[in-house]
Amino acid sequence: MNGSERERDLDMVCLYVGTHCTVWGTTSDKEAVRLGSAQAAQIGGYFDEKFPTMEATFGGDFVDADGDGKVAIMCYDIDKNYKAGESFYKQFTAGFFDMKDMIGSDNKIGSVFFGESAAYPYNSMDCIRIDTYPLMGNTPDTLMTRVENCYSTLFHEFQHMLNFSSALHNFEADKTDELYYMDTLLN
């Protein structure tokens, strides 16, 4: 994906369990800037605080693919090709939502079957992926000190999750003939 390794196998650990979310950090990305439990609590606490407003504003219930009632926020160094010292404004992936993460071992999300080709081992959970580096600080003295930089990305990606969830609910209720995917650039 344009030279990045944004989708790769990583071992993750849950660092925060809140009312509406869990926050995960990597344990296996040896050279990555890792999220600590204090930063995870800051991200999760803010998401929990804003969740009712976000859901009311953006509409609908999210698809709870893993049945835990919480959105998983996976924090890791998404674009490993970002180089230290480069401008913070250089293009990088700050975060993303991918409906494929919700596909279970039965190749379904809810009651919708996505075919045998969906057998890639995704996370089988409703999750949003958020970048740790350079989003949360890109110099040695700012690494992981700017957690608030992820908030707008987190909420933007949650909008995509809610939009997909609404489309899936409509599809399951036979209100539409095909599953609609929101254009990724839209807010």
PDB file of C-alpha atoms in Angstrom:
ATOM      1  CA  MET A   1       0.000   0.000   0.000  1.00  0.00           C
ATOM      2  CA  ASN A   2       2.145   2.768  -1.415  1.00  0.00           C
ATOM      3  CA  GLY A   3       5.276   1.522   0.313  1.00  0.00           C
ATOM      4  CA  SER A   4       3.738   1.368   3.766  1.00  0.00           C
ATOM      5  CA  GLU A   5       3.049  -1.708   5.794  1.00  0.00           C
ATOM      6  CA  ARG A   6      -0.186  -0.493   7.317  1.00  0.00           C
ATOM      7  CA  GLU A   7      -1.723  -3.971   7.328  1.00  0.00           C
ATOM      8  CA  ARG A   8       0.663  -6.445   8.906  1.00  0.00           C
ATOM      9  CA  ASP A   9       0.626  -9.073  11.613  1.00  0.00           C
ATOM     10  CA  LEU A  10       1.274  -7.558  15.023  1.00  0.00           C
ATOM     11  CA  ASP A  11       0.906  -8.831  18.550  1.00  0.00           C
ATOM     12  CA  MET A  12      -1.229  -6.372  20.496  1.00  0.00           C
ATOM     13  CA  VAL A  13      -2.119  -5.993  24.164  1.00  0.00           C
ATOM     14  CA  CYS A  14      -5.123  -4.221  25.626  1.00  0.00           C
ATOM     15  CA  LEU A  15      -3.907  -1.187  27.587  1.00  0.00           C
ATOM     16  CA  TYR A  16      -7.247   0.413  28.464  1.00  0.00           C
ATOM     17  CA  VAL A  17     -10.795  -0.828  28.955  1.00  0.00           C
ATOM     18  CA  GLY A  18     -13.411   1.883  29.080  1.00  0.00           C
ATOM     19  CA  THR A  19     -17.154   2.224  28.836  1.00  0.00           C
ATOM     20  CA  HIS A  20     -17.296   2.465  25.043  1.00  0.00           C
ATOM     21  CA  CYS A  21     -13.817   1.435  23.885  1.00  0.00           C
ATOM     22  CA  THR A  22     -10.707  -0.588  24.415  1.00  0.00           C
ATOM     23  CA  VAL A  23      -7.284   0.775  23.461  1.00  0.00           C
ATOM     24  CA  TRP A  24      -4.613  -1.587  22.177  1.00  0.00           C
ATOM     25  CA  GLY A  25      -0.870  -1.165  21.656  1.00  0.00           C
ATOM     26  CA  THR A  26       1.683  -3.325  19.910  1.00  0.00           C
ATOM     27  CA  THR A  27       4.140  -5.576  21.690  1.00  0.00           C
ATOM     28  CA  SER A  28       5.820  -7.084  18.622  1.00  0.00           C
ATOM     29  CA  ASP A  29       6.841  -4.138  16.430  1.00  0.00           C
ATOM     30  CA  LYS A  30      10.462  -3.982  17.606  1.00  0.00           C
ATOM     31  CA  GLU A  31      11.395  -0.596  16.152  1.00  0.00           C
ATOM     32  CA  ALA A  32       8.027   1.058  16.598  1.00  0.00           C
ATOM     33  CA  VAL A  33       7.113   3.919  18.836  1.00  0.00           C
ATOM     34  CA  ARG A  34       4.835   2.183  21.295  1.00  0.00           C
ATOM     35  CA  LEU A  35       1.823   3.431  23.123  1.00  0.00           C
ATOM     36  CA  GLY A  36       2.039   3.390  26.906  1.00  0.00           C
ATOM     37  CA  SER A  37      -0.809   2.785  29.353  1.00  0.00           C
ATOM     38  CA  ALA A  38      -0.998   6.488  30.294  1.00  0.00           C
ATOM     39  CA  GLN A  39      -1.439   7.499  26.657  1.00  0.00           C
ATOM     40  CA  ALA A  40      -3.949   4.677  26.115  1.00  0.00           C
ATOM     41  CA  ALA A  41      -5.999   5.917  29.070  1.00  0.00           C
ATOM     42  CA  GLN A  42      -5.906   9.471  27.697  1.00  0.00           C
ATOM     43  CA  ILE A  43      -7.156   8.324  24.266  1.00  0.00           C
ATOM     44  CA  GLY A  44      -9.752   5.939  25.692  1.00  0.00           C
ATOM     45  CA  GLY A  45     -11.006   8.404  28.280  1.00  0.00           C
ATOM     46  CA  TYR A  46     -11.517  11.074  25.645  1.00  0.00           C
ATOM     47  CA  PHE A  47     -13.308   8.647  23.307  1.00  0.00           C
ATOM     48  CA  ASP A  48     -15.571   7.501  26.158  1.00  0.00           C
ATOM     49  CA  GLU A  49     -16.372  11.112  27.060  1.00  0.00           C
ATOM     50  CA  LYS A  50     -17.276  12.067  23.479  1.00  0.00           C
ATOM     51  CA  PHE A  51     -18.951   8.775  22.449  1.00  0.00           C
ATOM     52  CA  PRO A  52     -22.590   9.736  23.186  1.00  0.00           C
ATOM     53  CA  THR A  53     -22.230  12.994  21.246  1.00  0.00           C
ATOM     54  CA  MET A  54     -20.478  11.291  18.330  1.00  0.00           C
ATOM     55  CA  GLU A  55     -23.093   8.560  18.073  1.00  0.00           C
ATOM     56  CA  ALA A  56     -25.957  11.073  18.292  1.00  0.00           C
ATOM     57  CA  THR A  57     -24.333  13.415  15.770  1.00  0.00           C
ATOM     58  CA  PHE A  58     -23.147  10.833  13.233  1.00  0.00           C
ATOM     59  CA  GLY A  59     -26.130   8.528  13.679  1.00  0.00           C
ATOM     60  CA  GLY A  60     -26.807   4.901  14.355  1.00  0.00           C
ATOM     61  CA  ASP A  61     -25.284   2.071  16.285  1.00  0.00           C
ATOM     62  CA  PHE A  62     -21.960   0.601  15.270  1.00  0.00           C
ATOM     63  CA  VAL A  63     -21.786  -3.055  14.307  1.00  0.00           C
ATOM     64  CA  ASP A  64     -20.399  -4.843  17.354  1.00  0.00           C
ATOM     65  CA  ALA A  65     -18.514  -7.563  15.476  1.00  0.00           C
ATOM     66  CA  ASP A  66     -16.916  -9.149  18.541  1.00  0.00           C
ATOM     67  CA  GLY A  67     -19.875  -8.712  20.896  1.00  0.00           C
ATOM     68  CA  ASP A  68     -18.020  -6.791  23.613  1.00  0.00           C
ATOM     69  CA  GLY A  69     -20.017  -3.558  23.245  1.00  0.00           C
ATOM     70  CA  LYS A  70     -16.851  -1.513  22.713  1.00  0.00           C
ATOM     71  CA  VAL A  71     -14.924  -0.063  19.786  1.00  0.00           C
ATOM     72  CA  ALA A  72     -11.332  -1.315  19.665  1.00  0.00           C
ATOM     73  CA  ILE A  73      -8.779   1.430  19.040  1.00  0.00           C
ATOM     74  CA  MET A  74      -5.580  -0.166  17.755  1.00  0.00           C
ATOM     75  CA  CYS A  75      -2.562   2.143  18.071  1.00  0.00           C
ATOM     76  CA  TYR A  76       0.669   1.382  16.235  1.00  0.00           C
ATOM     77  CA  ASP A  77       3.169   2.861  13.800  1.00  0.00           C
ATOM     78  CA  ILE A  78       1.041   2.531  10.660  1.00  0.00           C
ATOM     79  CA  ASP A  79       3.496   3.911   8.093  1.00  0.00           C
ATOM     80  CA  LYS A  80       6.825   2.417   9.018  1.00  0.00           C
ATOM     81  CA  ASN A  81       8.406   4.285   6.112  1.00  0.00           C
ATOM     82  CA  TYR A  82       8.122   7.683   7.826  1.00  0.00           C
ATOM     83  CA  LYS A  83      11.645   8.990   8.542  1.00  0.00           C
ATOM     84  CA  ALA A  84      12.601  10.833  11.705  1.00  0.00           C
ATOM     85  CA  GLY A  85      13.254  14.523  11.117  1.00  0.00           C
ATOM     86  CA  GLU A  86      10.986  14.758   8.065  1.00  0.00           C
ATOM     87  CA  SER A  87       8.370  17.439   8.109  1.00  0.00           C
ATOM     88  CA  PHE A  88       5.349  16.537  10.219  1.00  0.00           C
ATOM     89  CA  TYR A  89       3.275  17.598   7.241  1.00  0.00           C
ATOM     90  CA  LYS A  90       4.722  14.933   4.959  1.00  0.00           C
ATOM     91  CA  GLN A  91       1.926  12.677   3.832  1.00  0.00           C
ATOM     92  CA  PHE A  92       1.373   9.680   6.102  1.00  0.00           C
ATOM     93  CA  THR A  93      -1.543   7.524   7.217  1.00  0.00           C
ATOM     94  CA  ALA A  94      -2.877   8.972  10.485  1.00  0.00           C
ATOM     95  CA  GLY A  95      -5.500   6.249  10.891  1.00  0.00           C
ATOM     96  CA  PHE A  96      -8.108   4.196   9.108  1.00  0.00           C
ATOM     97  CA  PHE A  97     -11.225   2.079   9.448  1.00  0.00           C
ATOM     98  CA  ASP A  98     -11.436  -1.096   7.371  1.00  0.00           C
ATOM     99  CA  MET A  99     -14.679  -3.057   7.349  1.00  0.00           C
ATOM    100  CA  LYS A 100     -12.632  -6.207   6.646  1.00  0.00           C
ATOM    101  CA  ASP A 101     -11.463  -6.105  10.272  1.00  0.00           C
ATOM    102  CA  MET A 102     -15.039  -6.990  11.249  1.00  0.00           C
ATOM    103  CA  ILE A 103     -15.183 -10.191   9.209  1.00  0.00           C
ATOM    104  CA  GLY A 104     -15.428 -13.188  11.508  1.00  0.00           C
ATOM    105  CA  SER A 105     -14.025 -16.669  11.042  1.00  0.00           C
ATOM    106  CA  ASP A 106     -17.316 -17.582   9.323  1.00  0.00           C
ATOM    107  CA  ASN A 107     -16.604 -14.907   6.658  1.00  0.00           C
ATOM    108  CA  LYS A 108     -19.578 -12.861   7.885  1.00  0.00           C
ATOM    109  CA  ILE A 109     -20.255  -9.513   9.470  1.00  0.00           C
ATOM    110  CA  GLY A 110     -23.582  -9.902  11.211  1.00  0.00           C
ATOM    111  CA  SER A 111     -25.636 -12.031   8.853  1.00  0.00           C
ATOM    112  CA  VAL A 112     -23.933 -10.797   5.666  1.00  0.00           C
ATOM    113  CA  PHE A 113     -21.641 -13.346   4.021  1.00  0.00           C
ATOM    114  CA  PHE A 114     -18.572 -11.873   2.325  1.00  0.00           C
ATOM    115  CA  GLY A 115     -17.516 -15.001   0.419  1.00  0.00           C
ATOM    116  CA  GLU A 116     -14.714 -17.463   0.766  1.00  0.00           C
ATOM    117  CA  SER A 117     -12.225 -14.889  -0.500  1.00  0.00           C
ATOM    118  CA  ALA A 118     -12.742 -13.011   2.768  1.00  0.00           C
ATOM    119  CA  ALA A 119     -10.776 -15.675   4.627  1.00  0.00           C
ATOM    120  CA  TYR A 120      -7.800 -13.393   5.308  1.00  0.00           C
ATOM    121  CA  PRO A 121      -7.245 -13.554   9.079  1.00  0.00           C
ATOM    122  CA  TYR A 122      -8.410 -10.092  10.074  1.00  0.00           C
ATOM    123  CA  ASN A 123      -9.235  -9.142  13.642  1.00  0.00           C
ATOM    124  CA  SER A 124     -12.884 -10.290  13.840  1.00  0.00           C
ATOM    125  CA  MET A 125     -13.569  -7.123  15.811  1.00  0.00           C
ATOM    126  CA  ASP A 126     -14.913  -3.627  15.271  1.00  0.00           C
ATOM    127  CA  CYS A 127     -11.790  -1.520  15.314  1.00  0.00           C
ATOM    128  CA  ILE A 128     -10.228   1.732  14.275  1.00  0.00           C
ATOM    129  CA  ARG A 129      -6.505   1.922  13.626  1.00  0.00           C
ATOM    130  CA  ILE A 130      -4.588   5.002  14.808  1.00  0.00           C
ATOM    131  CA  ASP A 131      -0.977   5.966  14.096  1.00  0.00           C
ATOM    132  CA  THR A 132       1.513   6.491  16.909  1.00  0.00           C
ATOM    133  CA  TYR A 133       4.378   7.923  14.836  1.00  0.00           C
ATOM    134  CA  PRO A 134       4.537  10.655  13.647  1.00  0.00           C
ATOM    135  CA  LEU A 135       0.939  11.546  14.592  1.00  0.00           C
ATOM    136  CA  MET A 136       1.562  11.692  18.340  1.00  0.00           C
ATOM    137  CA  GLY A 137       4.975  13.385  18.074  1.00  0.00           C
ATOM    138  CA  ASN A 138       7.754  13.173  15.521  1.00  0.00           C
ATOM    139  CA  THR A 139      10.917  14.216  17.299  1.00  0.00           C
ATOM    140  CA  PRO A 140      12.740  12.530  20.190  1.00  0.00           C
ATOM    141  CA  ASP A 141      11.514  15.204  22.610  1.00  0.00           C
ATOM    142  CA  THR A 142       7.867  14.989  21.488  1.00  0.00           C
ATOM    143  CA  LEU A 143       7.410  11.238  20.989  1.00  0.00           C
ATOM    144  CA  MET A 144       4.057  10.148  22.420  1.00  0.00           C
ATOM    145  CA  THR A 145       3.497  13.519  24.107  1.00  0.00           C
ATOM    146  CA  ARG A 146       0.942  14.780  21.604  1.00  0.00           C
ATOM    147  CA  VAL A 147      -1.756  12.153  22.021  1.00  0.00           C
ATOM    148  CA  GLU A 148      -4.437  14.767  21.390  1.00  0.00           C
ATOM    149  CA  ASN A 149      -3.241  14.890  17.760  1.00  0.00           C
ATOM    150  CA  CYS A 150      -5.110  11.632  17.159  1.00  0.00           C
ATOM    151  CA  TYR A 151      -8.541  12.845  18.304  1.00  0.00           C
ATOM    152  CA  SER A 152      -9.771  14.308  15.014  1.00  0.00           C
ATOM    153  CA  THR A 153      -8.534  11.250  13.106  1.00  0.00           C
ATOM    154  CA  LEU A 154     -10.163   8.927  15.623  1.00  0.00           C
ATOM    155  CA  PHE A 155     -13.523  10.673  15.322  1.00  0.00           C
ATOM    156  CA  HIS A 156     -13.276  10.851  11.532  1.00  0.00           C
ATOM    157  CA  GLU A 157     -12.613   7.106  11.328  1.00  0.00           C
ATOM    158  CA  PHE A 158     -15.463   6.441  13.768  1.00  0.00           C
ATOM    159  CA  GLN A 159     -17.731   8.281  11.315  1.00  0.00           C
ATOM    160  CA  HIS A 160     -16.670   5.776   8.658  1.00  0.00           C
ATOM    161  CA  MET A 161     -17.423   2.898  11.053  1.00  0.00           C
ATOM    162  CA  LEU A 162     -20.884   4.287  11.820  1.00  0.00           C
ATOM    163  CA  ASN A 163     -21.584   4.889   8.134  1.00  0.00           C
ATOM    164  CA  PHE A 164     -20.603   1.325   7.250  1.00  0.00           C
ATOM    165  CA  SER A 165     -22.662   0.015  10.169  1.00  0.00           C
ATOM    166  CA  SER A 166     -25.725   1.918   8.967  1.00  0.00           C
ATOM    167  CA  ALA A 167     -25.262   0.568   5.437  1.00  0.00           C
ATOM    168  CA  LEU A 168     -24.915  -2.976   6.790  1.00  0.00           C
ATOM    169  CA  HIS A 169     -28.033  -2.618   8.965  1.00  0.00           C
ATOM    170  CA  ASN A 170     -30.027  -1.363   5.956  1.00  0.00           C
ATOM    171  CA  PHE A 171     -28.700  -4.183   3.791  1.00  0.00           C
ATOM    172  CA  GLU A 172     -29.594  -6.813   6.418  1.00  0.00           C
ATOM    173  CA  ALA A 173     -33.103  -5.396   6.715  1.00  0.00           C
ATOM    174  CA  ASP A 174     -33.484  -5.642   2.903  1.00  0.00           C
ATOM    175  CA  LYS A 175     -33.916  -1.906   2.666  1.00  0.00           C
ATOM    176  CA  THR A 176     -31.275  -1.758  -0.063  1.00  0.00           C
ATOM    177  CA  ASP A 177     -30.230  -4.038  -2.905  1.00  0.00           C
ATOM    178  CA  GLU A 178     -26.514  -3.670  -2.452  1.00  0.00           C
ATOM    179  CA  LEU A 179     -24.128  -2.710   0.292  1.00  0.00           C
ATOM    180  CA  TYR A 180     -23.152   0.947  -0.036  1.00  0.00           C
ATOM    181  CA  TYR A 181     -19.602   1.983   0.802  1.00  0.00           C
ATOM    182  CA  MET A 182     -18.949   5.603   1.767  1.00  0.00           C
ATOM    183  CA  ASP A 183     -16.189   7.243  -0.254  1.00  0.00           C
ATOM    184  CA  THR A 184     -13.096   7.295   1.967  1.00  0.00           C
ATOM    185  CA  LEU A 185     -12.429  10.990   1.433  1.00  0.00           C
ATOM    186  CA  LEU A 186     -15.854  12.118   2.624  1.00  0.00           C
ATOM    187  CA  ASN A 187     -16.505  13.434   6.116  1.00  0.00           C
TER     188      ASN A 187
END
